[in-house]
mmCIF file of C-alpha atoms in Angstrom:
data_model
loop_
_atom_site.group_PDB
_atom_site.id
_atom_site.type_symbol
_atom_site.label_atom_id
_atom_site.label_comp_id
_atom_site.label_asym_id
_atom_site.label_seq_id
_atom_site.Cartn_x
_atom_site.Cartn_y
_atom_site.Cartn_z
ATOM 1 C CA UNK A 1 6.839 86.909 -25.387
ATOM 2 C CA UNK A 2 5.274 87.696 -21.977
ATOM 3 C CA UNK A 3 3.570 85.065 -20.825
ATOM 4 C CA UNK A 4 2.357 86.894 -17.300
ATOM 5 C CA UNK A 5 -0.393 89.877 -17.380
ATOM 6 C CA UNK A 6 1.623 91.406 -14.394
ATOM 7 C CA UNK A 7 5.554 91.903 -14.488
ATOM 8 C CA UNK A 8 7.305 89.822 -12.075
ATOM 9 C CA UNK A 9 9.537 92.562 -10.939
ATOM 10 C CA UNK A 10 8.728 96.156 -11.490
ATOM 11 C CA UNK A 11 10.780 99.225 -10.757
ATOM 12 C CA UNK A 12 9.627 102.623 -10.414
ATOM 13 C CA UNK A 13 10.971 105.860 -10.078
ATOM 14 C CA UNK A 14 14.950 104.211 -9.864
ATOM 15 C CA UNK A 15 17.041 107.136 -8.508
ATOM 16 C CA UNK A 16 21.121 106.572 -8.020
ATOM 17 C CA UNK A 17 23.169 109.544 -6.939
ATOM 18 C CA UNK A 18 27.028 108.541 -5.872
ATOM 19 C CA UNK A 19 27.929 112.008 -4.088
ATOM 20 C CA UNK A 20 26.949 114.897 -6.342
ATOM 21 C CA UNK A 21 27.002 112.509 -9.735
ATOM 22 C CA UNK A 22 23.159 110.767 -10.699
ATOM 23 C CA UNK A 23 24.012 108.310 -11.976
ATOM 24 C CA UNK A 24 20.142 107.053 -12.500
ATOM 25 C CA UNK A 25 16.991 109.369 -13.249
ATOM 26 C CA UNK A 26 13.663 108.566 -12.302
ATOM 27 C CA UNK A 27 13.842 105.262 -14.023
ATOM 28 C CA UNK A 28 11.005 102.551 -14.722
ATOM 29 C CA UNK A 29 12.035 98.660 -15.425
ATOM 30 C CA UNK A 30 9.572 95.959 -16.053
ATOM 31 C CA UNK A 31 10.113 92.390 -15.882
ATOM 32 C CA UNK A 32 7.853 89.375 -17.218
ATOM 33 C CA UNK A 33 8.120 85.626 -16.562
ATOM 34 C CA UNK A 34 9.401 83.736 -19.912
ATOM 35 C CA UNK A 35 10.359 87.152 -21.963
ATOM 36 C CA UNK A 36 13.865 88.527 -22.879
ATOM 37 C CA UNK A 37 14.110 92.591 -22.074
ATOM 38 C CA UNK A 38 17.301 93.683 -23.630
ATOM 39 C CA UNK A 39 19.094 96.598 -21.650
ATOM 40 C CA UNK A 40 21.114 98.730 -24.394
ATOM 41 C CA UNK A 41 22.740 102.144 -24.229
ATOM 42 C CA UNK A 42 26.059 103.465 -25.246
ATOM 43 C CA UNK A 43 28.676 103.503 -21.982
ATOM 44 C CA UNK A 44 28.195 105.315 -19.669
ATOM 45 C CA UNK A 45 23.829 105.331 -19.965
ATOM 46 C CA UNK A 46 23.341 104.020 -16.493
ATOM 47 C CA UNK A 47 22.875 99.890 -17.456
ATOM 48 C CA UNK A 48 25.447 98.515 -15.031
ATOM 49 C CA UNK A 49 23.836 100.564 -12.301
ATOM 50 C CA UNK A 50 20.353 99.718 -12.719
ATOM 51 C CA UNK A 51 21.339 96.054 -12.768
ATOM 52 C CA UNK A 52 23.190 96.883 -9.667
ATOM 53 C CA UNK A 53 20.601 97.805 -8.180
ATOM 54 C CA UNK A 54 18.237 95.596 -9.422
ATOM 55 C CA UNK A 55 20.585 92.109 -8.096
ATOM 56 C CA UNK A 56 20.761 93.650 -4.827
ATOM 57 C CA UNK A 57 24.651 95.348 -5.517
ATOM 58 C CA UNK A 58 23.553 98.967 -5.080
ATOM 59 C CA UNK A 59 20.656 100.239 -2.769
ATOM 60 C CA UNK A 60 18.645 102.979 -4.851
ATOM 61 C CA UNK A 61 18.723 106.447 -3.442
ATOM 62 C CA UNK A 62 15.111 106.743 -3.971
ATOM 63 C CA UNK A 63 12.315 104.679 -5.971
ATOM 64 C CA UNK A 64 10.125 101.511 -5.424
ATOM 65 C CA UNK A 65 10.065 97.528 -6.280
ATOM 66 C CA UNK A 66 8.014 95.486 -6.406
ATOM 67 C CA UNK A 67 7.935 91.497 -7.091
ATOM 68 C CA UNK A 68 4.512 90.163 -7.721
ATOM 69 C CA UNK A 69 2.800 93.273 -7.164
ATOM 70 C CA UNK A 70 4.515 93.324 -3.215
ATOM 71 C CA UNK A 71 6.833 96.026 -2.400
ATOM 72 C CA UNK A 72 10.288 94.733 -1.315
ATOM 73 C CA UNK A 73 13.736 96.370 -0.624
ATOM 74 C CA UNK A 74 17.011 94.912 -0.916
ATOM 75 C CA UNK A 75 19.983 95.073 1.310
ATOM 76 C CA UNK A 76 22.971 92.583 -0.140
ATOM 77 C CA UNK A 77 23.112 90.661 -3.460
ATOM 78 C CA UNK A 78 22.581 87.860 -1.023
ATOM 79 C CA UNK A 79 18.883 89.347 -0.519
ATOM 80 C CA UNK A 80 18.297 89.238 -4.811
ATOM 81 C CA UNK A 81 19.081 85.480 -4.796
ATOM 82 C CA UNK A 82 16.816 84.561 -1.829
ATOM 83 C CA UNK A 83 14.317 86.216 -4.184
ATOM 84 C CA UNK A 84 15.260 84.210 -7.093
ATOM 85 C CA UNK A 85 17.490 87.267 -8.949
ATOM 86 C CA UNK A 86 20.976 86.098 -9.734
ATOM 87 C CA UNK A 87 22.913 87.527 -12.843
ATOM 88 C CA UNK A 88 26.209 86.122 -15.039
ATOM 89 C CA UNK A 89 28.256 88.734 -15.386
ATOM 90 C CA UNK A 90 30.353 88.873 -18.796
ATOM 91 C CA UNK A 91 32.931 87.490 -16.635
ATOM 92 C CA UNK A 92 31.787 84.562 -15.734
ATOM 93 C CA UNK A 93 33.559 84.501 -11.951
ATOM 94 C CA UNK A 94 34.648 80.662 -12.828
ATOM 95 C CA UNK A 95 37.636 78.769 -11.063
ATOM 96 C CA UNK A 96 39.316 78.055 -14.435
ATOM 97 C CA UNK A 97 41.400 75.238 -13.146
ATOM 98 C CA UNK A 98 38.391 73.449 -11.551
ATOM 99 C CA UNK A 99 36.307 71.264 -13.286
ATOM 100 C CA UNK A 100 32.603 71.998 -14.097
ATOM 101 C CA UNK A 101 31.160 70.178 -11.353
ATOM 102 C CA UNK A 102 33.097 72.135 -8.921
ATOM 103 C CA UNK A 103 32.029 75.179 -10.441
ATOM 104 C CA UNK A 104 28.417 74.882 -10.373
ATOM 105 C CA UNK A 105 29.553 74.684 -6.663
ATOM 106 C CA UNK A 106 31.932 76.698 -6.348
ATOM 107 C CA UNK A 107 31.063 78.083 -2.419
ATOM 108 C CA UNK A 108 27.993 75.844 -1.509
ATOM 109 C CA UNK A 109 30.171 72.244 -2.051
ATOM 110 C CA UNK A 110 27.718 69.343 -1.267
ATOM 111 C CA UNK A 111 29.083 67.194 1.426
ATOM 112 C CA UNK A 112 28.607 63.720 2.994
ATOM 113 C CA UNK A 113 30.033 62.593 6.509
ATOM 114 C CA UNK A 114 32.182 59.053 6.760
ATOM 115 C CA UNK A 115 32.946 58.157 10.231
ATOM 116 C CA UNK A 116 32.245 61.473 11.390
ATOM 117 C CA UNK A 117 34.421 63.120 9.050
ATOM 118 C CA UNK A 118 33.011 65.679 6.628
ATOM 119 C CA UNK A 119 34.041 64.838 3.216
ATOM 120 C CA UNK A 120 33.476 66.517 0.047
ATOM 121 C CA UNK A 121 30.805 64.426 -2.172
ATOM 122 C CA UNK A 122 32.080 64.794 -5.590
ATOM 123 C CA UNK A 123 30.250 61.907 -6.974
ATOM 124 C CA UNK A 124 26.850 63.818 -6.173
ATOM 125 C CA UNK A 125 28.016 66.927 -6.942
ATOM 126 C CA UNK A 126 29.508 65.240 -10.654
ATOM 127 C CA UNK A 127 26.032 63.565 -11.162
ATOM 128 C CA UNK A 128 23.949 67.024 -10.081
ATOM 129 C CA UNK A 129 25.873 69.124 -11.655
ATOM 130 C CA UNK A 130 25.477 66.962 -15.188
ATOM 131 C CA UNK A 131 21.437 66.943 -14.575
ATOM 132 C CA UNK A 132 21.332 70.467 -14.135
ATOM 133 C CA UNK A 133 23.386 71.213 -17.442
ATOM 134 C CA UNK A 134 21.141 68.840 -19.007
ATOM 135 C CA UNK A 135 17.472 69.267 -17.862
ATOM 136 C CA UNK A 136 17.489 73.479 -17.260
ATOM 137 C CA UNK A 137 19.912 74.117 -20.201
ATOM 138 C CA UNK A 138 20.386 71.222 -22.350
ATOM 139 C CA UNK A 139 23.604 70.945 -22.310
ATOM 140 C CA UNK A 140 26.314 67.976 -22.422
ATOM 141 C CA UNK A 141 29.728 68.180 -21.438
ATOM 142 C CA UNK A 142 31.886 65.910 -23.966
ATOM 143 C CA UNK A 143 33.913 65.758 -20.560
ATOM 144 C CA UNK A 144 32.843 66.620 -17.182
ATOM 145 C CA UNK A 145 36.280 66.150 -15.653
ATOM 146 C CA UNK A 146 38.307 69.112 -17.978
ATOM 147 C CA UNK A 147 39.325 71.630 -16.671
ATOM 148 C CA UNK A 148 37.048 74.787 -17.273
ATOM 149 C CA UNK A 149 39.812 76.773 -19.261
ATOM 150 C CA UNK A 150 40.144 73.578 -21.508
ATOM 151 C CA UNK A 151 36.521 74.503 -22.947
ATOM 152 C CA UNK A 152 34.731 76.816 -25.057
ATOM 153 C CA UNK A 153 33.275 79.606 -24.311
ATOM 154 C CA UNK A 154 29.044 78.790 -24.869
ATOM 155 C CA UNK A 155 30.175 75.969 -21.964
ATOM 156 C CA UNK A 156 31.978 78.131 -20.053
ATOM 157 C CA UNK A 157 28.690 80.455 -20.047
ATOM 158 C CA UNK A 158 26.327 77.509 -19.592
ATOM 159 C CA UNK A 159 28.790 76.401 -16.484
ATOM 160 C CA UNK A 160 28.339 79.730 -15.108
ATOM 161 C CA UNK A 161 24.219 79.625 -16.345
ATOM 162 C CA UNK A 162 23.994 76.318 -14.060
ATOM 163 C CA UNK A 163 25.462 77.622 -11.102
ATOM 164 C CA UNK A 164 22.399 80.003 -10.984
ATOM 165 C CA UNK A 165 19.574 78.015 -11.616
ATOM 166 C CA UNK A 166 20.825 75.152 -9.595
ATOM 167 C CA UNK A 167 20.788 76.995 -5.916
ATOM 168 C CA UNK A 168 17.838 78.844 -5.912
ATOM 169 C CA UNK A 169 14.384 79.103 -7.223
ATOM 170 C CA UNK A 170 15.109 81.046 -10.066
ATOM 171 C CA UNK A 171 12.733 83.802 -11.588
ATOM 172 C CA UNK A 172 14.563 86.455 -12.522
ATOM 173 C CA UNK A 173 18.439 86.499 -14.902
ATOM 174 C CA UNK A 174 20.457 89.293 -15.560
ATOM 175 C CA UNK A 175 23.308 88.155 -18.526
ATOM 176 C CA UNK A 176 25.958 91.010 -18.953
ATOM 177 C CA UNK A 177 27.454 90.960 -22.459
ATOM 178 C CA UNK A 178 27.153 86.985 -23.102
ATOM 179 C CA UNK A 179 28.319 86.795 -26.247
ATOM 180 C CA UNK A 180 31.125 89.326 -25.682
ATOM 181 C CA UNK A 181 34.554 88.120 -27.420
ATOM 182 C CA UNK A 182 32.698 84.660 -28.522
ATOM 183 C CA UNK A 183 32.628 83.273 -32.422
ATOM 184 C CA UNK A 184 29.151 83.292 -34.708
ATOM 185 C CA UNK A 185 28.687 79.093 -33.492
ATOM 186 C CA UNK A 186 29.545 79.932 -30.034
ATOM 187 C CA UNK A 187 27.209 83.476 -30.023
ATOM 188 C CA UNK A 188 24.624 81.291 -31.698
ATOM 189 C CA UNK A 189 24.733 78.415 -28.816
ATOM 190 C CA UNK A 190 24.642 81.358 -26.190
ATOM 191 C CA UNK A 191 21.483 82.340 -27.963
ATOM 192 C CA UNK A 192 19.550 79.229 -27.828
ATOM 193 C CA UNK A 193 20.690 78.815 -23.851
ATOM 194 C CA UNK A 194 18.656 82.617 -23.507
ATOM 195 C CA UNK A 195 16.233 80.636 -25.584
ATOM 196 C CA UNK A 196 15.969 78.197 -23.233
ATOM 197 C CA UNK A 197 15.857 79.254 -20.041
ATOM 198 C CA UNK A 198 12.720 81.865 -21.599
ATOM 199 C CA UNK A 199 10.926 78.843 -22.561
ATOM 200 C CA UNK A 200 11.408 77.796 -18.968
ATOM 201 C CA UNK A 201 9.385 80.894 -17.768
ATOM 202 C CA UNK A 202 12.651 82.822 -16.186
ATOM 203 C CA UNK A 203 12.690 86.698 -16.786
ATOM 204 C CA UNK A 204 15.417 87.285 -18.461
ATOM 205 C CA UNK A 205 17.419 90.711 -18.685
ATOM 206 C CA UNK A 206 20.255 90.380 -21.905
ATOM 207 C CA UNK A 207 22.157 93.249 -21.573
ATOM 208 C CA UNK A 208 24.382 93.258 -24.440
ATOM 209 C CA UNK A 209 26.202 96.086 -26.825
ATOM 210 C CA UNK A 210 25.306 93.612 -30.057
ATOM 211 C CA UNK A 211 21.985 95.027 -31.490
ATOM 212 C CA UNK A 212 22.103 91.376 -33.725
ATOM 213 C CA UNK A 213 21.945 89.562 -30.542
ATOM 214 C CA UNK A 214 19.385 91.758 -29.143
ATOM 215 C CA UNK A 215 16.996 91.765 -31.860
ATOM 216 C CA UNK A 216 17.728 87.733 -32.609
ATOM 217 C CA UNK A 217 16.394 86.687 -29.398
ATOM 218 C CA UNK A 218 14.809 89.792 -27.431
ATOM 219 C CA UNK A 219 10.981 90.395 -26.955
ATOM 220 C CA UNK A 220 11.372 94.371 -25.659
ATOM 221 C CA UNK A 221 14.626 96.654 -25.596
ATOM 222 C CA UNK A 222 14.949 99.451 -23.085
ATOM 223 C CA UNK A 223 16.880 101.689 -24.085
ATOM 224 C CA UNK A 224 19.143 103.889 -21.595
ATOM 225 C CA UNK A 225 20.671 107.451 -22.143
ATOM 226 C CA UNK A 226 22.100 109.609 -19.656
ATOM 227 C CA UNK A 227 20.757 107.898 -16.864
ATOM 228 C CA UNK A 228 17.339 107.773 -17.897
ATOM 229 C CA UNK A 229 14.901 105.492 -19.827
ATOM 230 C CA UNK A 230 15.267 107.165 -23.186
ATOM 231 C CA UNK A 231 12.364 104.357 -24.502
ATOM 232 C CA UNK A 232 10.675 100.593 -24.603
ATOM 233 C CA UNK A 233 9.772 98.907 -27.738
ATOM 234 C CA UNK A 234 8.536 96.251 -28.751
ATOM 235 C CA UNK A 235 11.534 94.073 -31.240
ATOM 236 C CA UNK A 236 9.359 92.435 -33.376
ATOM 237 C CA UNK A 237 7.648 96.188 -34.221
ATOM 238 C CA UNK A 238 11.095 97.931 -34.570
ATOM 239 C CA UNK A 239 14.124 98.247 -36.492
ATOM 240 C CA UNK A 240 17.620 98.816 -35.135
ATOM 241 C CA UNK A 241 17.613 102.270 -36.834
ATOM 242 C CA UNK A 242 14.567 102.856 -33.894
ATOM 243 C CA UNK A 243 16.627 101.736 -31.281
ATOM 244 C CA UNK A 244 20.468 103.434 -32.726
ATOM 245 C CA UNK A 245 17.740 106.137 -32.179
ATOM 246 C CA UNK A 246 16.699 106.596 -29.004
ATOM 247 C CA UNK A 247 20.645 105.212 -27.714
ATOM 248 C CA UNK A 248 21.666 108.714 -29.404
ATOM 249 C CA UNK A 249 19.144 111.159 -28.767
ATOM 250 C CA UNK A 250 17.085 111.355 -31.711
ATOM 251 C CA UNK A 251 13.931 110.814 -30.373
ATOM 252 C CA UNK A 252 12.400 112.221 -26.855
ATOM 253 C CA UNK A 253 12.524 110.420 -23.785
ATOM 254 C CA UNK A 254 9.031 108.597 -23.215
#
């Protein structure tokens, strides 16, 4: 549940056009510190887009943000994570045969200098990478040194889940389809990682084609249709009939 008055990141207004196609339609996104918004919509709705836009991918054609009340724009994905808005992307973007350590790394490798030779510092980058897993995510690695192929898929995502809480002050998490192709145990330790991180006081955006994911562990759904915000509700007030819904068109936008 929100535990902020005030969203931490609002949008207002979110226009896309890509030539003579909108892709997005006046649309309106808010964002709370330690709350789960699910993102649903059939393909096609405009969720990848807004997202896009939202981690700094796609600039909107027209519309505001704000973060803490304070307009901003955004120029590069590189300008979301200075902000503290990453996303994990269904897939994943992991070196599969490096180990974990090296993939909470993967680009920003901590180094040490040995005679005035830059060297790698795997040790540090072992030990960090094994705090971060444990202390943001509570997670343990039976083996820190295995290849990431070699292991299942809720480590895989908490691998990729480390990566972005480890290198920046994270507020804000978009997860695209986390549970996608993963078992009821796996899907179930995915879960309790969103739990986690919410308890944590990160915003985080699930956006996920699984309405038993999304009402297991999602506070508000906005629902997309045709490039627009078809609806919010609250999950603990609704049923999934409400939100099959407004995904098809039986109810009015609002």
């Amino acid at each position: 549940m929100m535990t902020d008055a005030r969203p931490i990141v609002t949008m207002r207004g979110i226009c896309k056009r890509f030539g003579g196609v909108a892709a997005l339609t006046d649309v309106d996104l808010d964002a709370y510190s330690g709350e789960v918004l699910a993102v649903v919509g059939d393909n096609g709705a405009g969720k990848s887009t807004l997202i896009k836009i939202l981690t700094g991918v796609y600039q909107p054609t027209s519309g505001t943000m704000e973060m803490d009340g304070r307009p901003f724009e955004m120029n590069s994905h590189s300008d979301a994570i200075a902000r503290g808005i990453d996303a994990v992307y269904q897939t994943l973007a992991l070196a599969d045969h490096l180990d974990a350590a090296a993939n909470v790394f993967l680009g920003n490798e901590l180094t040490r200098r040995i005679a005035g030779v830059t060297l790698l510092d795997n040790q540090r980058m072992r030990s960090e990478a094994e705090r971060v897993l444990f202390e943001r995510i509570g997670v343990r690695l039976p083996d820190m040194n295995a290849a990431t192929e070699s292991l299942s898929g809720g480590q895989r995502q908490a691998i990729a889940i480390a990566r972005a809480v480890y290198h920046t002050d994270l507020r804000v998490l978009v997860m695209d389809e986390p549970t996608a192709a993963l078992g009821p145990q796996e899907t179930e330790r995915t879960l309790n990682l969103i739990a986690t991180l919410k308890a944590q006081g990160l915003a985080i955006i699930l956006i996920s084609h699984s309405l038993d994911d999304v009402f297991a562990i999602s506070d508000r759904v906005l629902v997309m249709r045709r490039g627009r915000r078809a609806g919010v509700v609250n999950t603990a007030e609704s049923t999934r009939q409400d939100v099959l819904g407004l995904i098809v068109g039986g109810n009015d936008a609002w």
